[in-house]
Short mmCIF file of C-alpha atoms in Angstrom, two decimals:
data_model
loop_
_atom_site.label_atom_id
_atom_site.label_comp_id
_atom_site.label_asym_id
_atom_site.label_seq_id
_atom_site.Cartn_x
_atom_site.Cartn_y
_atom_site.Cartn_z
CA MET A 1 92.91 120.72 49.73
CA VAL A 2 93.20 120.26 53.61
CA THR A 3 91.49 117.29 54.96
CA ALA A 4 89.02 117.45 57.77
CA LEU A 5 90.03 115.28 60.79
CA LYS A 6 87.66 112.46 61.79
CA GLN A 7 86.57 111.17 65.09
CA PRO A 8 87.99 110.25 67.47
CA ILE A 9 90.06 113.65 67.55
CA VAL A 10 92.88 114.46 69.91
CA PHE A 11 94.07 117.92 70.37
CA GLU A 12 97.37 119.13 71.96
CA LEU A 13 97.50 121.96 73.88
CA GLU A 14 100.39 124.23 73.07
CA GLY A 15 100.52 124.97 77.07
CA PHE A 16 103.54 126.78 78.63
CA ASP A 17 106.87 126.68 77.53
CA VAL A 18 108.45 125.15 80.59
CA PRO A 19 112.35 125.16 81.08
CA THR A 20 114.06 121.82 81.77
CA GLY A 21 113.67 120.85 85.41
CA TYR A 22 111.19 123.60 86.39
CA GLY A 23 107.98 121.42 85.75
CA PRO A 24 107.86 120.01 89.48
CA PHE A 25 108.11 123.36 90.92
CA LEU A 26 105.37 124.84 88.50
CA PHE A 27 103.23 121.69 89.44
CA PHE A 28 103.66 122.74 92.99
CA LEU A 29 102.54 126.21 92.57
CA ALA A 30 99.54 125.17 90.46
CA LEU A 31 98.85 122.53 93.32
CA LEU A 32 99.03 125.28 96.01
CA ALA A 33 96.85 127.54 94.28
CA TYR A 34 94.26 124.81 93.86
CA ILE A 35 94.28 123.80 97.49
CA VAL A 36 93.61 127.44 98.36
CA VAL A 37 90.95 127.69 96.13
CA LEU A 38 89.33 124.54 97.64
CA LEU A 39 90.24 124.92 101.29
CA GLY A 40 89.02 128.77 101.20
CA ASN A 41 85.76 128.20 99.42
CA GLY A 42 85.14 124.79 101.15
CA ILE A 43 85.33 126.82 104.52
CA VAL A 44 83.10 129.44 103.61
CA VAL A 45 80.41 127.00 102.30
CA SER A 46 80.78 124.78 105.21
CA ILE A 47 80.20 127.56 107.62
CA ILE A 48 77.43 129.10 106.02
CA VAL A 49 75.59 125.58 105.73
CA MET A 50 76.40 124.72 109.18
CA ASP A 51 75.47 128.20 110.77
CA LYS A 52 71.72 128.86 110.53
CA THR A 53 71.86 132.29 111.31
CA LEU A 54 73.78 132.85 107.77
CA HIS A 55 70.85 131.13 106.01
CA ARG A 56 70.14 134.55 104.47
CA PRO A 57 69.83 135.72 100.91
CA MET A 58 73.43 137.35 100.57
CA PHE A 59 75.03 134.13 101.85
CA VAL A 60 73.03 131.77 99.92
CA MET A 61 74.14 133.55 96.97
CA VAL A 62 77.80 133.64 97.93
CA CYS A 63 77.44 129.90 98.02
CA HIS A 64 76.26 130.06 94.36
CA LEU A 65 79.39 132.09 93.76
CA VAL A 66 81.58 129.58 95.56
CA VAL A 67 80.01 126.86 93.12
CA CYS A 68 81.07 128.95 90.19
CA ASP A 69 84.53 129.54 91.39
CA LEU A 70 84.88 126.03 91.89
CA LEU A 71 83.79 125.24 88.39
CA GLY A 72 86.26 127.60 86.93
CA ALA A 73 89.25 126.41 88.93
CA THR A 74 88.28 122.67 88.59
CA ALA A 75 87.96 123.07 84.76
CA VAL A 76 91.57 124.21 84.27
CA LEU A 77 94.10 123.68 87.30
CA PRO A 78 94.00 119.96 87.39
CA HIS A 79 94.85 119.46 83.71
CA LEU A 80 97.63 122.37 84.09
CA MET A 81 99.03 120.19 87.02
CA VAL A 82 99.20 117.18 84.60
CA HIS A 83 100.77 119.20 82.07
CA PHE A 84 103.63 120.68 84.48
CA LEU A 85 104.46 117.32 86.09
CA MET A 86 104.20 114.89 83.24
CA GLY A 87 104.36 117.05 80.08
CA GLN A 88 100.93 115.82 79.33
CA LYS A 89 99.47 118.22 76.57
CA ARG A 90 96.95 116.00 74.66
CA ILE A 91 93.19 116.18 75.41
CA ALA A 92 90.35 114.33 73.68
CA TYR A 93 87.78 116.19 71.63
CA ASN A 94 84.69 115.81 73.98
CA LEU A 95 87.02 116.69 77.20
CA ALA A 96 88.22 119.66 75.34
CA ILE A 97 84.66 120.79 74.59
CA ALA A 98 83.79 119.93 78.21
CA GLN A 99 86.63 122.16 79.40
CA ALA A 100 85.73 125.04 77.00
CA PHE A 101 82.01 125.01 78.08
CA CYS A 102 82.99 124.99 81.89
CA VAL A 103 85.47 127.95 81.50
CA HIS A 104 82.90 129.99 79.57
CA THR A 105 80.03 129.18 81.84
CA TYR A 106 82.07 130.24 84.68
CA GLY A 107 83.00 133.70 83.00
CA ALA A 108 79.17 134.07 82.43
CA ALA A 109 77.77 132.73 85.66
CA VAL A 110 80.08 135.06 87.79
CA GLN A 111 78.87 138.02 86.01
CA THR A 112 74.88 136.98 86.44
CA ILE A 113 75.35 135.92 89.91
CA LEU A 114 77.04 139.07 90.70
CA GLY A 115 74.00 140.80 89.08
CA ALA A 116 71.68 138.99 91.21
CA MET A 117 73.70 139.76 94.41
CA ALA A 118 73.31 143.66 93.35
CA TYR A 119 69.73 143.34 93.37
CA ASP A 120 69.78 141.82 96.74
CA ARG A 121 72.00 144.39 98.26
CA TYR A 122 69.96 147.09 96.51
CA VAL A 123 66.76 145.68 98.12
CA ALA A 124 68.37 145.45 101.34
CA VAL A 125 69.66 148.84 101.72
CA CYS A 126 66.83 150.85 99.92
CA GLU A 127 63.89 149.07 101.22
CA PRO A 128 65.11 147.77 104.53
CA LEU A 129 61.37 147.47 105.97
CA ARG A 130 60.32 145.56 103.09
CA TYR A 131 63.20 143.43 102.52
CA HIS A 132 62.18 140.11 103.81
CA ALA A 133 58.75 140.84 102.31
CA ILE A 134 60.23 141.14 98.69
CA MET A 135 63.40 138.79 98.88
CA THR A 136 61.36 135.86 99.97
CA SER A 137 62.85 132.09 99.93
CA ALA A 138 60.98 131.36 96.54
CA ARG A 139 62.20 134.67 95.22
CA LEU A 140 65.70 134.16 96.23
CA HIS A 141 65.97 130.78 94.75
CA ILE A 142 64.15 132.24 91.31
CA CYS A 143 67.00 134.80 91.28
CA CYS A 144 69.74 132.22 91.81
CA ALA A 145 68.23 129.72 89.27
CA LEU A 146 67.69 132.49 86.66
CA ALA A 147 71.32 133.54 86.90
CA TRP A 148 72.52 130.09 86.40
CA ILE A 149 70.10 129.27 83.58
CA VAL A 150 70.64 132.70 81.56
CA ALA A 151 74.47 131.82 81.87
CA LEU A 152 74.12 128.20 80.63
CA LEU A 153 71.89 128.94 77.79
CA LEU A 154 74.20 131.75 76.63
CA ILE A 155 77.07 129.24 76.53
CA ALA A 156 74.98 126.52 75.16
CA VAL A 157 74.12 128.43 72.16
CA LEU A 158 77.71 129.45 71.72
CA PHE A 159 78.83 125.65 71.49
CA ILE A 160 75.66 124.66 69.30
CA PHE A 161 77.77 126.29 66.43
CA HIS A 162 80.53 123.79 66.92
CA ILE A 163 78.03 121.11 65.40
CA ASN A 164 79.21 119.80 61.97
CA VAL A 165 82.13 122.32 62.02
CA PRO A 166 85.23 120.39 60.27
CA LEU A 167 88.33 120.75 62.15
CA CYS A 168 92.03 120.65 60.10
CA GLY A 169 94.13 121.20 63.02
CA GLN A 170 94.97 119.53 66.44
CA THR A 171 97.17 121.94 68.06
CA ILE A 172 95.26 124.34 70.24
CA LYS A 173 97.44 127.47 70.85
CA HIS A 174 96.44 128.19 74.37
CA VAL A 175 96.77 126.85 77.96
CA TYR A 176 93.28 125.53 78.22
CA CYS A 177 90.52 124.88 75.71
CA SER A 178 88.20 127.69 74.71
CA ASN A 179 85.35 128.46 72.26
CA ARG A 180 87.72 130.66 70.03
CA SER A 181 90.70 128.39 70.40
CA ILE A 182 89.01 125.21 68.95
CA LEU A 183 87.27 127.09 66.35
CA ASN A 184 90.56 128.55 64.94
CA LEU A 185 91.18 125.10 63.85
CA ALA A 186 88.25 124.90 61.62
CA CYS A 187 88.52 124.34 57.94
CA ILE A 188 86.09 126.90 57.11
CA PRO A 189 85.20 130.39 58.35
CA THR A 190 82.90 130.58 61.40
CA PRO A 191 81.47 134.21 61.10
CA ILE A 192 78.00 133.40 62.91
CA ASN A 193 80.09 132.20 65.85
CA ASN A 194 82.13 135.02 65.83
CA ILE A 195 79.34 137.40 65.70
CA TYR A 196 77.16 135.67 68.50
CA GLY A 197 80.13 135.43 70.75
CA LEU A 198 81.34 139.01 70.52
CA SER A 199 77.80 140.14 70.67
CA MET A 200 76.88 137.98 73.56
CA THR A 201 79.88 138.96 75.78
CA TRP A 202 79.17 142.71 75.12
CA SER A 203 75.64 142.23 75.99
CA LEU A 204 76.06 140.19 79.05
CA SER A 205 79.04 142.52 80.36
CA THR A 206 77.27 145.85 79.72
CA GLY A 207 73.88 144.58 81.03
CA ILE A 208 75.42 143.32 84.34
CA PHE A 209 77.43 146.71 84.45
CA ILE A 210 74.19 148.62 84.32
CA ILE A 211 72.45 146.67 86.72
CA ILE A 212 75.35 147.01 89.45
CA ALA A 213 75.95 150.57 88.52
CA PHE A 214 72.23 151.43 89.06
CA SER A 215 72.03 149.38 92.19
CA TYR A 216 74.90 151.15 93.78
CA ILE A 217 73.89 154.64 92.45
CA ARG A 218 70.66 154.13 94.47
CA ILE A 219 72.42 152.46 97.42
CA LEU A 220 74.80 155.57 97.77
CA SER A 221 71.85 157.90 97.42
CA ALA A 222 69.71 156.02 100.01
CA SER A 223 72.67 155.77 102.25
CA LEU A 224 73.63 159.53 102.10
CA LYS A 225 69.93 160.66 102.95
CA GLN A 226 69.45 157.88 105.72
CA GLY A 227 72.98 158.61 107.02
CA ARG A 228 72.01 162.36 107.88
CA THR A 229 69.83 161.13 110.95
CA ASP A 230 71.42 157.73 111.66
CA LYS A 231 75.17 157.22 110.89
CA THR A 232 74.84 153.42 111.40
CA VAL A 233 73.06 153.27 108.26
CA ARG A 234 76.11 154.26 106.11
CA THR A 235 78.16 151.64 108.34
CA LYS A 236 75.81 149.02 107.57
CA ALA A 237 75.73 149.80 103.91
CA PHE A 238 79.36 149.66 103.64
CA GLN A 239 79.96 146.43 105.44
CA THR A 240 77.10 144.72 103.13
CA CYS A 241 78.20 145.95 99.88
CA THR A 242 81.88 146.25 100.06
CA PRO A 243 82.38 142.54 99.54
CA HIS A 244 80.47 142.39 96.44
CA LEU A 245 81.64 145.49 94.79
CA VAL A 246 85.41 144.50 95.41
CA ILE A 247 84.69 140.89 94.05
CA TYR A 248 83.18 142.45 90.86
CA VAL A 249 86.20 145.14 90.43
CA LEU A 250 88.67 142.17 91.02
CA TYR A 251 86.96 140.01 87.97
CA GLU A 252 86.75 143.17 85.66
CA ILE A 253 90.43 143.89 86.35
CA ALA A 254 91.50 140.40 85.53
CA SER A 255 89.34 140.45 82.41
CA LEU A 256 91.05 143.80 81.45
CA ILE A 257 94.54 142.37 82.18
CA ILE A 258 93.64 139.66 79.55
CA ILE A 259 92.24 142.02 76.98
CA VAL A 260 95.13 144.51 77.29
CA SER A 261 97.84 141.53 76.95
CA LEU A 262 96.23 140.21 73.65
CA ARG A 263 96.44 143.34 72.24
CA PHE A 264 100.40 143.49 72.49
CA PRO A 265 101.95 141.03 70.38
CA SER A 266 105.30 141.88 71.83
CA VAL A 267 104.25 140.43 75.15
CA PRO A 268 106.09 137.09 75.66
CA GLN A 269 103.88 133.94 75.07
CA ASN A 270 104.46 132.67 78.62
CA ILE A 271 103.36 135.93 80.23
CA ARG A 272 100.39 136.04 77.97
CA LYS A 273 99.22 132.63 78.91
CA PHE A 274 99.90 133.43 82.48
CA PHE A 275 97.63 136.42 82.63
CA SER A 276 95.04 134.33 80.87
CA ILE A 277 94.79 132.02 84.01
CA LEU A 278 94.48 134.69 86.44
CA ILE A 279 90.99 135.20 86.03
CA ILE A 280 90.75 131.30 86.81
CA ILE A 281 92.97 131.52 89.73
CA ILE A 282 92.85 134.90 91.44
CA PRO A 283 89.07 135.71 91.99
CA PRO A 284 88.19 132.14 93.38
CA ALA A 285 91.26 132.07 95.80
CA ILE A 286 90.80 135.95 96.85
CA ASN A 287 86.92 135.84 97.02
CA PRO A 288 86.69 133.72 100.21
CA ILE A 289 89.41 136.11 101.95
CA ILE A 290 87.36 139.16 101.15
CA TYR A 291 84.17 137.67 102.38
CA GLY A 292 85.86 136.57 105.49
CA LEU A 293 87.56 139.76 106.24
CA VAL A 294 84.71 141.98 105.18
CA SER A 295 81.52 140.28 106.24
CA ARG A 296 81.38 140.58 110.15
CA ASP A 297 78.81 137.93 110.56
CA LEU A 298 80.71 135.30 108.35
CA ARG A 299 83.94 136.40 109.92
CA ALA A 300 82.50 135.80 113.58
CA SER A 301 81.01 132.45 112.71
CA ILE A 302 84.25 131.15 111.31
CA ILE A 303 86.00 132.38 114.43
CA LYS A 304 83.42 130.72 116.59
CA HIS A 305 83.44 127.21 114.70
CA PHE A 306 87.22 127.11 114.93
CA SER A 307 87.18 128.10 118.68
CA ILE A 308 84.61 125.38 119.28
CA GLN A 309 86.84 122.66 117.43
CA SER A 310 90.08 123.87 119.21
CA CYS A 311 88.17 123.48 122.74
CA HIS A 312 87.03 119.97 122.02
CA LYS A 313 90.61 118.90 121.03
CA ASN A 314 91.97 120.37 124.08
#
């Protein structure tokens, strides 16, 4: 007989196997990654808020994507830094559930927000004359709110299954807490959670893929037709759609790397754990760079604001 744990439960994260003396160096790398995420996303949001010419649907949705990226990075990186610097692996039950909820919400909300952005790009390219009539301020806020509500509801239901599940183990075999890593410690089988988790993940990923694929097929078709008479149409479509598509592909590649690494038991644990945090670090760090480089309006606004600041200093 295995005795179920009683509250207050304190878990211990397995974390990385850090060689002696390498903790401060790894702490510095994690801190650097977090600073890059905060700085890059902070600049993007600040510029969009300050520049009224950027108060357009696409950039409002970029702000929502930034909030989502910051949610994922903040849920994992600060605790990881403490682990590297102080060797602290313990985490209370409530904090573990909160971290897992934030990580899963990040994963779901990234997809729903990218789905909303695909709809916006579809209307902008395929219905340019009716764009402002269709994508009104009210509809924009409804799309953004719906993206968050769908993500939060899907993940809330996932964690409702944790209620009254007895836990018999305290060691979470991962770098951060997740739904599956916590329920692996359950004293009893959790088939309902397993089925819901898999079906929800598959349905969400497939649904968003269909929305994005449909949008870009229509965008490509419209660009080719209109591009025969006006070549600037193709250029504009490329400039407005490339950042969104690159970010979606980047997120999917990071997800694929995690899935593939889990299918090969021969992959060292540290490498597998490193791959698992790529999806938390790489997209949030690179997304601001992608928008800053590809979006001409945002790039011009960033340069203008930094030029003004340097002039004031001089």
